[in-house]
XYZ file of C-alpha atoms in Angstrom:
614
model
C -72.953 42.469 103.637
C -70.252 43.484 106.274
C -68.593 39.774 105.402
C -68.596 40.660 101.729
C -67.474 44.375 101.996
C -64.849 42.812 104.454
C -63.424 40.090 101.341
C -63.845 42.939 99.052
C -61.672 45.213 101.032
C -63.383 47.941 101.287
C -64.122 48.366 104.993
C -61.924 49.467 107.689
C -59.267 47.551 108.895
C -61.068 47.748 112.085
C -63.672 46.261 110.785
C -61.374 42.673 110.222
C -62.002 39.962 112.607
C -59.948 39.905 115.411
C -57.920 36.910 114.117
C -56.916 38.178 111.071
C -53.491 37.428 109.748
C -52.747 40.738 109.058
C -53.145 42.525 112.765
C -50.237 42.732 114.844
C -50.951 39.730 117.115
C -51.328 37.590 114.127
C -48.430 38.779 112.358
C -46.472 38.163 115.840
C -47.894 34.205 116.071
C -47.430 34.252 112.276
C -43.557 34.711 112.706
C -43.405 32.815 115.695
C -44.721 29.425 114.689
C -42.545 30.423 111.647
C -39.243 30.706 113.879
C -40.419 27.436 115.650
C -41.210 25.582 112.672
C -37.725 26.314 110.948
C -35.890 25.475 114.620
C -38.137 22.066 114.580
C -37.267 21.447 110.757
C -33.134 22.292 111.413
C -33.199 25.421 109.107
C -31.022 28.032 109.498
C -32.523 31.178 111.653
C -29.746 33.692 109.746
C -30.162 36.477 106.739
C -30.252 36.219 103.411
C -26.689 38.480 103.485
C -25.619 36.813 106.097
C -25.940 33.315 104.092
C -24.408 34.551 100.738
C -21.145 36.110 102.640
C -20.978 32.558 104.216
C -21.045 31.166 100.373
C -18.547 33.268 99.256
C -16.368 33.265 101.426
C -16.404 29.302 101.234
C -16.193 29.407 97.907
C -13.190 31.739 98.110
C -11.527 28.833 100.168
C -12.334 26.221 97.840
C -10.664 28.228 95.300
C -7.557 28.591 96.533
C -7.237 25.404 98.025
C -7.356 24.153 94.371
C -4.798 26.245 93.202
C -2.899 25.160 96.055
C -3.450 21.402 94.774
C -2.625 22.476 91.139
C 0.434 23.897 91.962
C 1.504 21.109 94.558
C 0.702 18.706 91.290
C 2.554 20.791 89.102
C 5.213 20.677 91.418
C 5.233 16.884 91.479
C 5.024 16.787 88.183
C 8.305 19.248 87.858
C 10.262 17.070 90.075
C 9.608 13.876 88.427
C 10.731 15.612 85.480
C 14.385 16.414 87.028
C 14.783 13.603 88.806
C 14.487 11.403 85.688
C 15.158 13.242 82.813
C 16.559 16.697 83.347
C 18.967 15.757 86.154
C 20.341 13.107 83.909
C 20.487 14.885 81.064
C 22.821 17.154 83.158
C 24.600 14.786 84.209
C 25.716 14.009 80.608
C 26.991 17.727 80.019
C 28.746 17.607 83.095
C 30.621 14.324 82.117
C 31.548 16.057 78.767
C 33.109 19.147 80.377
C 34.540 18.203 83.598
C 37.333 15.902 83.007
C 39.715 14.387 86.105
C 38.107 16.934 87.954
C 38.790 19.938 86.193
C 36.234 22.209 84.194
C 37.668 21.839 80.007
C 36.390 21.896 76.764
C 39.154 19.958 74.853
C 37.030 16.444 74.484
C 34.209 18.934 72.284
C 37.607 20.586 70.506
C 39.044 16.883 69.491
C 36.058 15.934 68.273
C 34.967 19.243 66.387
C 38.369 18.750 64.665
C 38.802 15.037 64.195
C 37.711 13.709 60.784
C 36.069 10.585 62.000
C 33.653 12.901 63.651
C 32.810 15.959 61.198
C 34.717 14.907 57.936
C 35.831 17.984 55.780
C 33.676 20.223 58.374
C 36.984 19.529 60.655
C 38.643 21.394 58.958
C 36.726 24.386 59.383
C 37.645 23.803 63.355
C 41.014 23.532 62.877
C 41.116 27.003 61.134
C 41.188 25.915 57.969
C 39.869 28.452 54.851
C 35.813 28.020 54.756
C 36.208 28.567 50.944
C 38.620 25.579 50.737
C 36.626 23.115 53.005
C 33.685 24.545 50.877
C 35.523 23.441 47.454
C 36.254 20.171 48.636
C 33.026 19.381 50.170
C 31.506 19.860 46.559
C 34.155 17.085 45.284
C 33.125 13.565 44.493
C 35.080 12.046 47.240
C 34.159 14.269 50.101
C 33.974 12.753 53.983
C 31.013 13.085 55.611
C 31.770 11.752 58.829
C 29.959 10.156 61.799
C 28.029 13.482 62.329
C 27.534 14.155 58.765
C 26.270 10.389 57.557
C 23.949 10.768 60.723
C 22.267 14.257 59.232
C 22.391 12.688 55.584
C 20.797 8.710 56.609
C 18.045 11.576 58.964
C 17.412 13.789 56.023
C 16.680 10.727 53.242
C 14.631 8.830 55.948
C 12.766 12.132 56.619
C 11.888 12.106 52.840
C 10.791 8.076 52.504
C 8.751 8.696 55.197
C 6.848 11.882 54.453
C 6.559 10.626 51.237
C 4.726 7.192 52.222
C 2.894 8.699 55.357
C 1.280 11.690 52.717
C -0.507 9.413 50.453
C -1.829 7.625 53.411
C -2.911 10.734 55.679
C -4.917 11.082 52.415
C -6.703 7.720 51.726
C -7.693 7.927 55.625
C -8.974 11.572 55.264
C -11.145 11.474 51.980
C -11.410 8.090 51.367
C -14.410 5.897 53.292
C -14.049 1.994 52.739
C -15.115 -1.043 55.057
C -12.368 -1.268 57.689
C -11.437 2.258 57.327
C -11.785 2.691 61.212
C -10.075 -0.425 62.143
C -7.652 0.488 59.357
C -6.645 3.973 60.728
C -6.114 2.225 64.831
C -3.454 0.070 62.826
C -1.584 3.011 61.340
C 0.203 3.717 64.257
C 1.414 0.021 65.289
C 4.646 0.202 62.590
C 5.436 3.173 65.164
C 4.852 1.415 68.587
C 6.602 -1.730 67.514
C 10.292 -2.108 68.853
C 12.743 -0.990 66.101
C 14.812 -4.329 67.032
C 11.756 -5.972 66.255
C 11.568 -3.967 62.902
C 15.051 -4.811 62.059
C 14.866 -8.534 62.546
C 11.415 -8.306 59.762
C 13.907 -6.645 57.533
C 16.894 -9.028 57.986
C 14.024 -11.734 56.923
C 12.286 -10.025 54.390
C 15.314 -8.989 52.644
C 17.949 -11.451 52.982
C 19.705 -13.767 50.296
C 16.987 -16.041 51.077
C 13.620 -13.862 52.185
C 10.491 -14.169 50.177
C 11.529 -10.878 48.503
C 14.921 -12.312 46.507
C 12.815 -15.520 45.744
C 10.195 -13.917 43.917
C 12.583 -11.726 42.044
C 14.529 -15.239 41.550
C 11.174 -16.886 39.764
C 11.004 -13.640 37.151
C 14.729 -14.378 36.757
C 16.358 -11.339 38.208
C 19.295 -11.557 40.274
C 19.312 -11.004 43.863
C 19.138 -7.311 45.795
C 21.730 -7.122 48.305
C 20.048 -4.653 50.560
C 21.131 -6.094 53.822
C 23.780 -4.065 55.997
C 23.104 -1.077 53.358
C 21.751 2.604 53.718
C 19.075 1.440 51.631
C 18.347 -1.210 54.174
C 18.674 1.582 57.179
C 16.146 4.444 55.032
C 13.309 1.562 54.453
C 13.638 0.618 57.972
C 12.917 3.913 59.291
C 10.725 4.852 56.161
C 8.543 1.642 57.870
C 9.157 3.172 61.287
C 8.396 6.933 60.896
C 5.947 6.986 57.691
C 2.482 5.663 60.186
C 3.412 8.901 62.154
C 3.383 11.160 59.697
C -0.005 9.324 58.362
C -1.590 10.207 61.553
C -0.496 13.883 62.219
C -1.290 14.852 59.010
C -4.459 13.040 58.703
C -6.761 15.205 61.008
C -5.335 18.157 59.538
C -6.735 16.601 56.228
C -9.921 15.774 57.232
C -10.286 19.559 58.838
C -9.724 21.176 55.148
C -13.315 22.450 54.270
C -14.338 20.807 50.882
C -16.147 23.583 49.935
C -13.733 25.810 49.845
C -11.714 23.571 47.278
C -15.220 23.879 44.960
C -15.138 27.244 45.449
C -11.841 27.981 44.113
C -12.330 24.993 41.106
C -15.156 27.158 40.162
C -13.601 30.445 39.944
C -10.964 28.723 37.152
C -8.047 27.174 39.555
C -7.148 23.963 38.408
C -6.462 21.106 40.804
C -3.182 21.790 40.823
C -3.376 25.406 42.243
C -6.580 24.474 43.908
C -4.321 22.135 46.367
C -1.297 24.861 46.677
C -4.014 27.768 47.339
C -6.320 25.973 49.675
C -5.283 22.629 50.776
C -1.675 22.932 51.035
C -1.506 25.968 53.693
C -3.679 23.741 55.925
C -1.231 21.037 55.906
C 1.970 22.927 56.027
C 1.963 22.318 60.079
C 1.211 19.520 60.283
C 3.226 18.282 57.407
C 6.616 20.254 59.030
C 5.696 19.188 62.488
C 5.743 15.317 61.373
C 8.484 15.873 59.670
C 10.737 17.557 61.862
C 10.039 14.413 64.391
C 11.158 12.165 61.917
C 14.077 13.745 61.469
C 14.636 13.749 65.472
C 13.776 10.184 65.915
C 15.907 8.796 62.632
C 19.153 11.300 63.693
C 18.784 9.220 67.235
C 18.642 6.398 65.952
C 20.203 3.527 67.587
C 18.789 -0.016 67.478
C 17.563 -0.385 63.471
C 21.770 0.752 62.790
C 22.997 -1.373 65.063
C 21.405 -4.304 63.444
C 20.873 -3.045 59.729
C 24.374 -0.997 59.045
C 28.026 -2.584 59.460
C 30.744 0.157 61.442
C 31.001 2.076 57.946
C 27.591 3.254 58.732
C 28.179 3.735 62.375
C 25.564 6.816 63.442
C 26.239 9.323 66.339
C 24.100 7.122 69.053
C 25.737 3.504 67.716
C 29.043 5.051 68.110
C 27.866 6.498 71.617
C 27.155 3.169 72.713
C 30.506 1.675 71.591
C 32.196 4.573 74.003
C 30.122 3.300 76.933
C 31.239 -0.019 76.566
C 34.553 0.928 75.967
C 33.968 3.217 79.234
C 35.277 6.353 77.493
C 31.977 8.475 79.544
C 33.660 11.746 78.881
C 33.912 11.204 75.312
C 30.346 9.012 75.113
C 29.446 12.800 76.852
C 30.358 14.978 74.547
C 29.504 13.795 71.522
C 25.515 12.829 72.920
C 26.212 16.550 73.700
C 26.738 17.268 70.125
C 24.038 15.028 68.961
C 21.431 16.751 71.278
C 22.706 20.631 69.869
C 21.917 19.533 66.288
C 18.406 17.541 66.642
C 17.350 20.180 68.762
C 17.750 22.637 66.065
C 16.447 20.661 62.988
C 13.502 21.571 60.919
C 12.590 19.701 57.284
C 9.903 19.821 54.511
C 10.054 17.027 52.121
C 8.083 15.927 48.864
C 5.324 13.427 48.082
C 5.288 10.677 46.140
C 2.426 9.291 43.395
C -0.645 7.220 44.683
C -0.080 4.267 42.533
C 3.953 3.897 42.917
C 2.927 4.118 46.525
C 0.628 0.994 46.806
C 3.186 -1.373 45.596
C 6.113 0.462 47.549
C 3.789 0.088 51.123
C 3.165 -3.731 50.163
C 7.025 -4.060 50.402
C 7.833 -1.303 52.843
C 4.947 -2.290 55.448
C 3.775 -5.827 55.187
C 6.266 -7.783 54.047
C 8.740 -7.376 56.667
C 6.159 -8.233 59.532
C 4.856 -11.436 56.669
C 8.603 -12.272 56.428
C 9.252 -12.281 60.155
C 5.959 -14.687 60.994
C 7.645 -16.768 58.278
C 10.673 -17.225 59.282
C 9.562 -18.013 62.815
C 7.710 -21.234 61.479
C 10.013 -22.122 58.698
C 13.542 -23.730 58.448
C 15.565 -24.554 55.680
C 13.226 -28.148 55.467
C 10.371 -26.493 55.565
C 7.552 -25.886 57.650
C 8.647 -25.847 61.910
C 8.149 -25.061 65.334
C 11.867 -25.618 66.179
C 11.947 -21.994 66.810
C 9.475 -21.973 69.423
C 10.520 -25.028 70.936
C 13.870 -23.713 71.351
C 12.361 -20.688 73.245
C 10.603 -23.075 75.565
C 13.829 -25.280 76.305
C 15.681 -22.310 76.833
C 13.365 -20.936 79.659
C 13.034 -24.758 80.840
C 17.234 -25.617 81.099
C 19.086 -22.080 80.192
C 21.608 -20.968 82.428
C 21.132 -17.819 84.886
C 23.483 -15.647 82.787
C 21.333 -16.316 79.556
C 18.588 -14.689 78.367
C 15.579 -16.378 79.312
C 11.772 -15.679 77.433
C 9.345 -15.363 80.487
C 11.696 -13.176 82.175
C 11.524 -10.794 79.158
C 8.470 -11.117 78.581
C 7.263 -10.264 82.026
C 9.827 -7.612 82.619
C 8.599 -5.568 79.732
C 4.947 -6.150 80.865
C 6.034 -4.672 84.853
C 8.318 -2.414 83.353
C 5.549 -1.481 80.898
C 2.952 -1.481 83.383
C 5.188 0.591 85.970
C 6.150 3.039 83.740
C 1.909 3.759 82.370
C 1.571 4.279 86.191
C 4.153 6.773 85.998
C 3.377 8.601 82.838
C -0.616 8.299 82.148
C -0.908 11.068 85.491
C 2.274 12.602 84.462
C 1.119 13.816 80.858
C -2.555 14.173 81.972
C -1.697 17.147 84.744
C 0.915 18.823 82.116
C -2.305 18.467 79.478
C -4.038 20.229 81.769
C -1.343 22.981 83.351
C -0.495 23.532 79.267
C -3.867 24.550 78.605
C -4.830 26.639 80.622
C -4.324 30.540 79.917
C -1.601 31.904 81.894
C 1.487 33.555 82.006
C 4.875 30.892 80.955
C 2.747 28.367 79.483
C 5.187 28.162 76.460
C 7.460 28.185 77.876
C 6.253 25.200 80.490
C 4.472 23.295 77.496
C 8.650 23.797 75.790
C 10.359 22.294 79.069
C 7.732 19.373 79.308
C 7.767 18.044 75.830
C 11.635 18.411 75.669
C 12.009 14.631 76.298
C 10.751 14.129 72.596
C 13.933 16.052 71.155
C 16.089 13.680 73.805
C 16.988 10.039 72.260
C 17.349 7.301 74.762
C 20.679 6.492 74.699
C 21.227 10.192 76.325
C 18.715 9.505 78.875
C 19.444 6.112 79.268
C 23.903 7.318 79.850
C 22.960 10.387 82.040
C 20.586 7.891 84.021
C 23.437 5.195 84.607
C 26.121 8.114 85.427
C 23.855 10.431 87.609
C 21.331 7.723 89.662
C 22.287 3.698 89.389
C 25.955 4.713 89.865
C 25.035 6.805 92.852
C 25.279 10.700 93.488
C 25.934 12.432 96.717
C 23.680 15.308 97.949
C 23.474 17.031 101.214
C 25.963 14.118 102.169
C 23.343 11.538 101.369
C 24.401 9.260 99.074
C 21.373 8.422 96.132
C 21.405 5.754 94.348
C 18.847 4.079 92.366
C 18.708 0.005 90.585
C 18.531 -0.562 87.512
C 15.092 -1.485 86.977
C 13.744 1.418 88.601
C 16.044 3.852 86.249
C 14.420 1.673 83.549
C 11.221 2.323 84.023
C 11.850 6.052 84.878
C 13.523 6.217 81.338
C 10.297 4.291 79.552
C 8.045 6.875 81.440
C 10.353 10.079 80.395
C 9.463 8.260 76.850
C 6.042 8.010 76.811
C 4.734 10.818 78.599
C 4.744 13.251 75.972
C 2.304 11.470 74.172
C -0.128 11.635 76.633
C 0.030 14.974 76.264
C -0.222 15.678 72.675
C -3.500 13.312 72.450
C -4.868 14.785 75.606
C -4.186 18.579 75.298
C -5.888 18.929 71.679
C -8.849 17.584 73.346
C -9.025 19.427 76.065
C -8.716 22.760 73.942
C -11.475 21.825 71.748
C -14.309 21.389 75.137
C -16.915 24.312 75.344
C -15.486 26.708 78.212
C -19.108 26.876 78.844
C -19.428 23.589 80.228
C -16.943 24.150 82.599
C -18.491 27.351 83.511
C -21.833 25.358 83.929
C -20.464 22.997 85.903
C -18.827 25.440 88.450
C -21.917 27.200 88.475
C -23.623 24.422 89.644
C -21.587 24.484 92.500
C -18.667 21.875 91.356
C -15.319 22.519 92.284
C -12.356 23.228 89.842
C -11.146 19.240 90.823
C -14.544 17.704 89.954
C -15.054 19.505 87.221
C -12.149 18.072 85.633
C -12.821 14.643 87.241
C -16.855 14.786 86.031
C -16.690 16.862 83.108
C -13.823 17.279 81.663
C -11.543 14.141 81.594
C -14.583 12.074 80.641
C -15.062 13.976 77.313
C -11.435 13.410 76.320
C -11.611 10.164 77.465
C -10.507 8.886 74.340
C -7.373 10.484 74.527
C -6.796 9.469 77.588
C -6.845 6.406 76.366
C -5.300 6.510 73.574
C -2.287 8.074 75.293
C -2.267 5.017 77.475
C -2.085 2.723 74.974
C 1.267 4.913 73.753
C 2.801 4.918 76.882
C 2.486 1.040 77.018
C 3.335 -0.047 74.132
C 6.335 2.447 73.783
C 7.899 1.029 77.198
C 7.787 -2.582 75.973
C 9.586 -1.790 72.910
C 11.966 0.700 73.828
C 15.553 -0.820 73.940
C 18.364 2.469 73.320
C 17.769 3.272 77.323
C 17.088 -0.201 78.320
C 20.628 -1.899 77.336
C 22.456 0.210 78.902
C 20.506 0.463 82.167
C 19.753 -3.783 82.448
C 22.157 -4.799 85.070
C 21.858 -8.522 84.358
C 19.792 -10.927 82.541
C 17.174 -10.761 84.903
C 16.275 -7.449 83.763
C 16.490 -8.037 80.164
C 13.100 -7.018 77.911
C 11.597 -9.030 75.138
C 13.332 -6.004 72.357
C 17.131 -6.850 74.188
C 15.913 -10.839 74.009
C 15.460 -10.369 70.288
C 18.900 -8.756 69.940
C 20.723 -11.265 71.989
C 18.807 -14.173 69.695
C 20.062 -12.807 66.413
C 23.514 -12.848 67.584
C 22.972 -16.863 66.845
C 20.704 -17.581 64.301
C 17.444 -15.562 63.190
C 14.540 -18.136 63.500
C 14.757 -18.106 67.850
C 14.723 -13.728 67.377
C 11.891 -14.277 64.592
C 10.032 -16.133 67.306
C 10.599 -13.933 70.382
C 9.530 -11.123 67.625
C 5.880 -12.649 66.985
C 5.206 -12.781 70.402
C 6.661 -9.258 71.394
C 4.231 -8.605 68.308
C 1.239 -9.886 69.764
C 1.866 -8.545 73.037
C 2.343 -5.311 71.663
C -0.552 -5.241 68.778
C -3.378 -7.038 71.173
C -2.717 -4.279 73.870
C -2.355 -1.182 71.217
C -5.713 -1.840 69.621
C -7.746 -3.269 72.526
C -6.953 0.106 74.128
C -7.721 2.270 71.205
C -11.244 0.277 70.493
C -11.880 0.640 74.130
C -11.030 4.593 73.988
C -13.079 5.246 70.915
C -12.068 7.062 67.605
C -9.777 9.769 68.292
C -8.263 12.043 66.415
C -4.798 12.959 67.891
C -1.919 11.268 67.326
């Protein structure tokens, strides 16, 4: 009984056994074997306080030790960004205001006033009246001017290509088809393709004897003589320009909720107002953001002139080019000054044009240059050929050092390519990250780091040759850089911004919550964007990559000025030395920059995955 009143409880506790766990004794073995057993095991003898001080305090560390490593990043990232594209940039306003060693503003003055530059607008900087410039700007005969034809060839390309990239944001965004996938990585590829290369599928598709003037010859019309014409120059850059707009505006398409269209067909709008109420307001951004990059890219334009357009359609960066190599720097200077004042301040909205018209227009606009050009590369005058090719081979077998050779271009744009994604892949993904986050400036650093997209190449490419490969002197050091390193610091200032536009909108869409799961879990702020993070947007990533790349091997306006010699020449300043003698050899050295530049564009975007940035 004395056992069971003892389980019940109900005894004294004098009553217990002697070796019960609860006496004093016991308690005191109790917590001794305990103390031995966690010294035998290795566990900690401290308190619980004791411990969670110790975790804070560590994690405390860890914190700022990653905002120490941000900020040394961001840092890096800063001084990359002055040593090869804000420093040089510099450099060019210096060379336009400091003249024989003395601070002056009389090279902007000539050219504000001289005709060539600013047409009737001179006028106004002589001190002409405004109201009698303004009368005889409104007269038939009016002078536009370099400056002037470069805003007026900007603003009609701006229109050609809004108006064929519209129709085809919307076929992507509503439409689904077999191929539609495949179809929307190939979008972009016009874009990424070297504009020499896009001028030499023009020069074949349109010429006296391209496949275009010989069907028009079988239906008995006369030949088009679009060639060495503004017409030529707007399609060009309509073909160049119109796949970007396609794929801005497209995710902003497919993000317009369908049900709110029903809902405002059902309370009596028609289509008509149904689009301007509810679609239209969606697209505006995206539509002016697309378009007031095609403006900046077709007022810089440099290569698709040069080879399209005679002197009497000279634009601002051909005529740039002709004052380098004329060595005029100061002048060059000043009016890439000039150049970079008005496409930094340019903003356009353009209209659309009809589904239908469209088809037949993107048949000519898109395909047949790129059809043209792989025919012309295998065809001659007697017909079917490989001459072309074979030339390229004898060439690289028996040409002469001061020639331009094939594998040397070819490998030099896939190093220089290569160098330049090492550059600007960790380049664009920190400034994703830094313009991101929520802090104070970050406009104002997202504004300084995309600045390169406002900056042609020919700028970068002059203030590169003046400021690094012809040497600068600071702290008595003298700094000088070779050529193919400025080139590949000029290909990365290029292609880093696109890293960041298709990384950033990813990395503003992830759950915060992840994050904050992840750095409760005891991650740091550096794994969590190794482990969580960056593999979510890993498409982006990607697809970035594949920008960078294929944007350094076809970017020529910084690369022939900075190539010292033929042994830095790239397959785009092969295919412009080629067409200086006869078109099949460039036609040739264009189909295999094309494959090049097409297998490593959509291998990259299949291996990244369907995204939905640029």
């Amino acid at each position: 009984m004395s056992g069971s009143r003892t389980g019940n409880g109900s005894s004294p506790r004098t009553d217990r056994p002697a070796t019960d766990r609860d006496s004093p004794q016991a308690r005191t073995d109790g917590g001794s074997r305990q103390r031995s057993r966690s010294r035998t095991d290795g566990g900690p003898v401290t308190p619980a306080g004791t411990v969670a001080d110790g975790e804070r305090r560590s994690r405390s560390l860890r914190g700022r030790i990653e905002r120490r490593a941000l900020a040394v990043l961001g840092a890096t990232v800063v001084a990359l960004l002055v040593a090869m594209f804000y420093y040089p940039v510099v450099t060019v306003f210096v060379e336009a205001v400091v003249v024989d060693g003395a601070a002056t503003l009389s090279v902007f003055v000539e050219i504000l006033q001289d005709p060539f530059y600013f047409g009737e607008l001179a006028r106004l900087f002589a001190g002409e009246s405004p109201l009698a410039v303004a009368g005889d700007l409104l007269s038939p005969d009016r002078r536009l001017g370099i400056v002037g034809f470069t805003v007026y060839q900007a603003a009609l390309s701006t229109v050609a290509s809004v108006a064929l990239g519209l129709p085809a944001a919307y076929v992507l965004a509503r439409y689904e088809f077999p191929g539609r996938r495949t179809l929307r990585s190939l979008t972009i590829l016009p874009f990424v393709l070297p504009s020499i290369m896009v001028a030499v599928g023009f020069v074949a598709a349109f010429g006296r004897n391209g496949p275009i003037n010989a069907a028009l010859g079988l239906v008995g019309l006369g030949p088009i003589e679009w060639l060495f014409s503004l017409k030529a120059i707007v399609l060009a850059h309509a073909f160049y320009n119109a796949p970007l707009v396609a794929r801005l505006t497209t995710a902003a398409w497919e993000s317009v909720d369908a049900s709110a269209v029903e809902t405002a067909r059902s309370l009596g709008a028609g289509p008509r107002r149904a689009f301007l109420d509810v679609v239209a307001p969606q697209l505006y951004p995206a539509v002016l953001m697309s378009a007031a990059l095609t403006f900046v890219f077709t007022f810089g334009t440099f290569p698709i002139v040069l080879a399209l357009g005679d002197f009497s359609l000279a634009t601002v960066e051909v005529f740039v080019y002709r004052l380098i190599q004329d060595l005029d720097y100061a002048e060059a200077a000043a009016l890439a000054v000039v150049e970079l004042v008005i496409s930094l301040s340019i903003r356009d909205l353009l209209p659309r044009v009809g589904l239908a018209i469209y088809a037949a227009i993107a048949v000519v606009v898109f395909l047949m240059p790129i059809a043209s050009m792989l025919q012309a590369s295998v065809t001659d005058a007697g017909g079917v050929t490989l001459d072309h090719y074979r030339f390229l081979v004898e060439r690289q077998a028996g040409g002469a050092a001061f020639q331009v050779q094939p594998w040397p271009a070819i490998r030099n744009s896939l190093l220089f390519g290569a160098a330049a994604l090492a550059v600007a892949l960790p380049m664009g993904v920190i400034v994703a990250v830094l313009t991101t986050r929520s802090y104070r400036g970050r406009k104002l650093v997202d504004a300084v780091a995309m600045a390169p997209l406002a900056v042609s190449g020919i700028v970068v490419g002059l203030g590169l040759l003046r400021g690094l490969v012809f040497g600068t002197e600071i702290g008595g050091v003298e700094i000088a850089v070779t050529g193919a390193v400025a080139i590949v610091a000029a290909h990365a200032v290029a292609g880093y911004p696109f890293v960041v536009r298709t990384v950033a909108p990813g990395l503003e869409r992830l759950d915060p919550q992840l994050l904050e799961s992840a750095r409760a879990l005891g991650a740091s702020r550096v794994q969590a964007l190794l482990d969580v993070e960056l593999p979510l947007v890993w498409p982006g990533v990607v697809a970035g990559a594949a920008f960078a790349f294929a944007i350094s091997i076809g970017e020529f306006s910084a690369t022939v000025i900075l190539a010292t010699g033929a042994d830095q020449f790239t397959m785009p300043i092969a295919i412009e030395r080629f067409i200086g003698r006869r078109l099949g050899p460039a036609t040739a050295m264009g189909v295999v920059l094309l494959v090049v530049t097409s297998a490593s564009f959509v291998v990259i975007d299949r291996l990244g995955g369907d995204h939905r940035g640029l």
